[in-house]
């Protein structure tokens, strides 16, 4: 699987990702100098980005995680997002940095923003490694964005297709024939 995936078109190399993650970490470090932050990762896609970003942030920092499920099948138009796992710790009066792998329709971020605002944090910012602005269905933006991208389906560095490819070290564009093969294996 790994060998085959190495032939998929490369979008961002591990070196590019590391460079961008360091920039984002430096910006967060500047913005929160003298304060504490809680990094809230959205499982599972953001886990690897959070792990690397956290090590580029030089302020006191804790971790928490949430998990959501979204119904994005063509038969559903509601775009409903459901919370599967909530925060372990209260975020009241905390500086939250929500860490996402990629912003697509914006439905997940919109849902989580409202959810966290209900918990009265001191501040709420969003860090997303990738952003597909052309795909937005609801108007939400991240405060720290790694790379804006075109409308490609990407995998690697935590991001998956049907749970595959999260462990690829680079970010690659998933070709249509690979999608078809994975879909066929599911049946
Ligand atoms: P949104 O609610 O449509 O913005 O969806 C955001 C989530 O969809 C991301 O956190 C990813 O888990 C997933 N997603 C969106 N685009 C991609 C992609 O190109 N590759 C892998 N996952 C994606
Ligand atoms: Mg995700």
Tab-separated table of C-alpha atoms and ligand atoms in Angstrom:
chain	number	residue	atom	x	y	z
A	1	UNK	CA	0.000	0.000	0.000
A	2	UNK	CA	2.713	2.461	0.986
A	3	UNK	CA	4.788	1.667	-2.105
A	4	UNK	CA	1.812	2.133	-4.377
A	5	UNK	CA	0.801	5.362	-2.661
A	6	UNK	CA	4.242	6.762	-3.377
A	7	UNK	CA	3.161	6.989	-7.025
A	8	UNK	CA	0.173	9.210	-6.236
A	9	UNK	CA	0.720	12.869	-7.205
A	10	UNK	CA	2.601	14.713	-4.467
A	11	UNK	CA	0.906	17.877	-3.240
A	12	UNK	CA	3.054	18.736	-0.197
A	13	UNK	CA	6.221	16.957	0.871
A	14	UNK	CA	6.989	16.227	4.505
A	15	UNK	CA	9.604	19.010	4.338
A	16	UNK	CA	7.033	21.554	3.112
A	17	UNK	CA	4.606	20.450	5.811
A	18	UNK	CA	7.281	20.787	8.497
A	19	UNK	CA	8.248	24.251	7.280
A	20	UNK	CA	4.636	25.449	7.277
A	21	UNK	CA	3.911	23.878	10.647
A	22	UNK	CA	6.893	25.733	12.125
A	23	UNK	CA	5.540	29.034	10.732
A	24	UNK	CA	2.106	28.393	12.191
A	25	UNK	CA	3.611	27.418	15.546
A	26	UNK	CA	5.697	30.597	15.592
A	27	UNK	CA	2.616	32.726	14.873
A	28	UNK	CA	0.679	31.036	17.693
A	29	UNK	CA	3.654	31.478	20.030
A	30	UNK	CA	3.739	35.225	19.252
A	31	UNK	CA	-0.015	35.683	19.580
A	32	UNK	CA	-0.254	33.877	22.917
A	33	UNK	CA	3.014	34.962	24.548
A	34	UNK	CA	2.617	34.788	28.324
A	35	UNK	CA	-0.685	32.885	28.090
A	36	UNK	CA	-1.772	29.260	28.123
A	37	UNK	CA	-3.517	27.522	25.264
A	38	UNK	CA	-5.468	24.312	24.891
A	39	UNK	CA	-5.056	22.615	21.541
A	40	UNK	CA	-8.278	20.831	20.620
A	41	UNK	CA	-7.744	18.273	17.876
A	42	UNK	CA	-10.560	16.986	15.707
A	43	UNK	CA	-10.155	13.217	15.543
A	44	UNK	CA	-8.834	11.446	13.711
A	45	UNK	CA	-7.520	13.469	10.783
A	46	UNK	CA	-5.890	16.240	12.821
A	47	UNK	CA	-3.962	13.952	15.182
A	48	UNK	CA	-0.675	14.019	13.281
A	49	UNK	CA	-0.832	17.741	12.541
A	50	UNK	CA	-1.583	18.464	16.208
A	51	UNK	CA	1.367	16.364	17.322
A	52	UNK	CA	3.761	18.287	15.083
A	53	UNK	CA	2.213	21.734	15.605
A	54	UNK	CA	2.288	21.363	19.399
A	55	UNK	CA	6.055	20.888	19.294
A	56	UNK	CA	6.413	24.201	17.432
A	57	UNK	CA	4.451	26.148	20.045
A	58	UNK	CA	6.482	27.684	22.844
A	59	UNK	CA	3.772	28.612	25.358
A	60	UNK	CA	2.194	26.482	28.087
A	61	UNK	CA	-0.106	24.136	26.239
A	62	UNK	CA	-2.491	21.268	26.961
A	63	UNK	CA	-4.288	18.885	24.607
A	64	UNK	CA	-7.881	17.800	24.264
A	65	UNK	CA	-9.745	16.016	21.466
A	66	UNK	CA	-13.225	15.888	20.007
A	67	UNK	CA	-14.666	13.540	17.418
A	68	UNK	CA	-17.509	14.284	15.034
A	69	UNK	CA	-19.389	12.386	12.397
A	70	UNK	CA	-20.891	14.085	9.396
A	71	UNK	CA	-23.485	12.784	7.011
A	72	UNK	CA	-22.163	13.765	3.645
A	73	UNK	CA	-23.878	11.198	1.418
A	74	UNK	CA	-25.679	12.491	-1.644
A	75	UNK	CA	-29.003	11.404	-0.168
A	76	UNK	CA	-28.633	13.821	2.750
A	77	UNK	CA	-28.813	17.528	2.126
A	78	UNK	CA	-28.848	18.597	5.772
A	79	UNK	CA	-25.081	18.375	6.259
A	80	UNK	CA	-25.762	17.445	9.876
A	81	UNK	CA	-22.714	17.112	12.103
A	82	UNK	CA	-22.862	15.071	15.286
A	83	UNK	CA	-20.543	15.109	18.261
A	84	UNK	CA	-19.266	11.588	18.989
A	85	UNK	CA	-16.696	12.516	21.605
A	86	UNK	CA	-16.773	15.717	23.620
A	87	UNK	CA	-13.921	17.474	25.432
A	88	UNK	CA	-12.464	15.793	28.517
A	89	UNK	CA	-11.825	19.089	30.339
A	90	UNK	CA	-13.696	22.352	30.718
A	91	UNK	CA	-12.588	25.138	28.390
A	92	UNK	CA	-14.288	27.951	30.267
A	93	UNK	CA	-11.980	30.978	30.292
A	94	UNK	CA	-9.332	29.079	28.270
A	95	UNK	CA	-7.681	30.029	24.993
A	96	UNK	CA	-8.842	27.321	22.611
A	97	UNK	CA	-7.012	26.586	19.399
A	98	UNK	CA	-9.112	24.195	17.388
A	99	UNK	CA	-6.815	22.088	15.207
A	100	UNK	CA	-8.205	20.739	11.934
A	101	UNK	CA	-6.514	18.856	9.130
A	102	UNK	CA	-8.539	20.445	6.337
A	103	UNK	CA	-11.465	22.843	5.886
A	104	UNK	CA	-13.842	21.756	3.180
A	105	UNK	CA	-17.560	22.661	3.297
A	106	UNK	CA	-16.986	24.343	6.652
A	107	UNK	CA	-19.888	22.466	8.243
A	108	UNK	CA	-17.688	20.735	10.827
A	109	UNK	CA	-15.958	23.939	11.869
A	110	UNK	CA	-19.236	25.854	11.989
A	111	UNK	CA	-20.717	23.202	14.272
A	112	UNK	CA	-17.668	23.035	16.545
A	113	UNK	CA	-17.344	26.814	16.782
A	114	UNK	CA	-20.883	27.074	18.096
A	115	UNK	CA	-20.357	24.144	20.427
A	116	UNK	CA	-17.222	25.680	21.974
A	117	UNK	CA	-18.635	29.188	22.168
A	118	UNK	CA	-21.343	27.713	24.388
A	119	UNK	CA	-18.579	26.767	26.844
A	120	UNK	CA	-17.490	30.410	27.256
A	121	UNK	CA	-13.799	30.173	26.374
A	122	UNK	CA	-11.577	33.218	26.818
A	123	UNK	CA	-10.772	33.025	23.104
A	124	UNK	CA	-11.321	30.644	20.218
A	125	UNK	CA	-9.037	30.373	17.212
A	126	UNK	CA	-8.764	27.816	14.465
A	127	UNK	CA	-5.643	26.310	12.910
A	128	UNK	CA	-6.119	24.288	9.724
A	129	UNK	CA	-3.266	22.795	7.749
A	130	UNK	CA	-5.195	22.832	4.462
A	131	UNK	CA	-8.128	24.851	3.198
A	132	UNK	CA	-10.377	24.311	0.164
A	133	UNK	CA	-12.134	27.705	0.054
A	134	UNK	CA	-13.989	26.934	-3.181
A	135	UNK	CA	-15.902	24.122	-1.445
A	136	UNK	CA	-17.411	26.244	1.332
A	137	UNK	CA	-21.124	25.791	2.081
A	138	UNK	CA	-21.071	27.927	5.212
A	139	UNK	CA	-18.898	30.984	5.659
A	140	UNK	CA	-16.217	30.092	8.199
A	141	UNK	CA	-12.514	30.843	8.169
A	142	UNK	CA	-9.473	29.631	10.041
A	143	UNK	CA	-7.146	32.067	11.820
A	144	UNK	CA	-4.018	30.050	11.022
A	145	UNK	CA	-4.021	28.407	7.591
A	146	UNK	CA	-1.195	26.281	6.235
A	147	UNK	CA	-1.936	25.988	2.530
A	148	UNK	CA	-5.034	26.881	0.494
A	149	UNK	CA	-5.591	24.167	-2.146
A	150	UNK	CA	-7.724	23.497	-5.196
A	151	UNK	CA	-10.594	21.089	-5.073
A	152	UNK	CA	-8.551	17.860	-4.847
A	153	UNK	CA	-9.211	14.910	-2.589
A	154	UNK	CA	-6.018	14.519	-0.607
A	155	UNK	CA	-4.641	11.826	1.679
A	156	UNK	CA	-1.712	11.380	4.023
A	157	UNK	CA	-0.369	13.153	7.097
A	158	UNK	CA	-3.467	12.068	9.041
A	159	UNK	CA	-5.994	12.443	6.228
A	160	UNK	CA	-7.793	9.388	4.920
A	161	UNK	CA	-10.021	7.865	2.349
A	162	UNK	CA	-12.158	5.179	4.054
A	163	UNK	CA	-9.545	5.096	6.861
A	164	UNK	CA	-6.691	4.347	4.448
A	165	UNK	CA	-3.511	6.403	3.974
A	166	UNK	CA	-3.446	8.304	7.271
A	167	UNK	CA	0.125	7.124	7.815
A	168	UNK	CA	1.585	8.473	4.570
A	169	UNK	CA	4.278	10.989	5.548
A	170	UNK	CA	3.525	13.352	2.629
A	171	UNK	CA	0.230	14.782	1.363
A	172	UNK	CA	-0.854	13.316	-1.962
A	173	UNK	CA	-3.770	13.616	-4.373
A	174	UNK	CA	-5.812	10.421	-4.395
A	175	UNK	CA	-6.313	9.244	-7.999
A	176	UNK	CA	-9.766	8.171	-9.172
A	177	UNK	CA	-8.637	4.586	-9.878
A	178	UNK	CA	-7.383	4.188	-6.319
A	179	UNK	CA	-10.745	5.419	-5.020
A	180	UNK	CA	-12.545	2.903	-7.239
A	181	UNK	CA	-10.357	0.052	-6.017
A	182	UNK	CA	-10.890	0.862	-2.342
A	183	UNK	CA	-14.640	1.147	-2.919
A	184	UNK	CA	-14.643	-2.257	-4.615
A	185	UNK	CA	-12.773	-3.857	-1.677
A	186	UNK	CA	-15.500	-2.709	0.679
A	187	UNK	CA	-18.101	-4.919	-1.059
B	1	LIG	P1	-16.119	19.922	6.253
B	1	LIG	O1	-17.086	19.807	7.388
B	1	LIG	O2	-16.783	19.653	4.925
B	1	LIG	O3	-15.350	21.215	6.240
B	1	LIG	O4	-15.159	18.705	6.373
B	1	LIG	C1	-13.996	18.725	7.026
B	1	LIG	C2	-13.508	17.307	7.194
B	1	LIG	O5	-13.746	16.492	6.032
B	1	LIG	C3	-12.027	17.312	7.395
B	1	LIG	O6	-11.699	17.468	8.748
B	1	LIG	C4	-11.633	15.964	6.850
B	1	LIG	O7	-11.761	14.992	7.856
B	1	LIG	C5	-12.636	15.684	5.762
B	1	LIG	N1	-12.074	16.027	4.439
B	1	LIG	C6	-12.412	17.058	3.641
B	1	LIG	N2	-11.690	17.078	2.522
B	1	LIG	C7	-10.851	16.025	2.602
B	1	LIG	C8	-9.816	15.516	1.743
B	1	LIG	O8	-9.517	16.032	0.653
B	1	LIG	N3	-9.173	14.408	2.189
B	1	LIG	C9	-9.455	13.801	3.369
B	1	LIG	N4	-10.383	14.250	4.214
B	1	LIG	C10	-11.092	15.354	3.825
B	2	LIG	MG1	-11.250	15.643	10.012
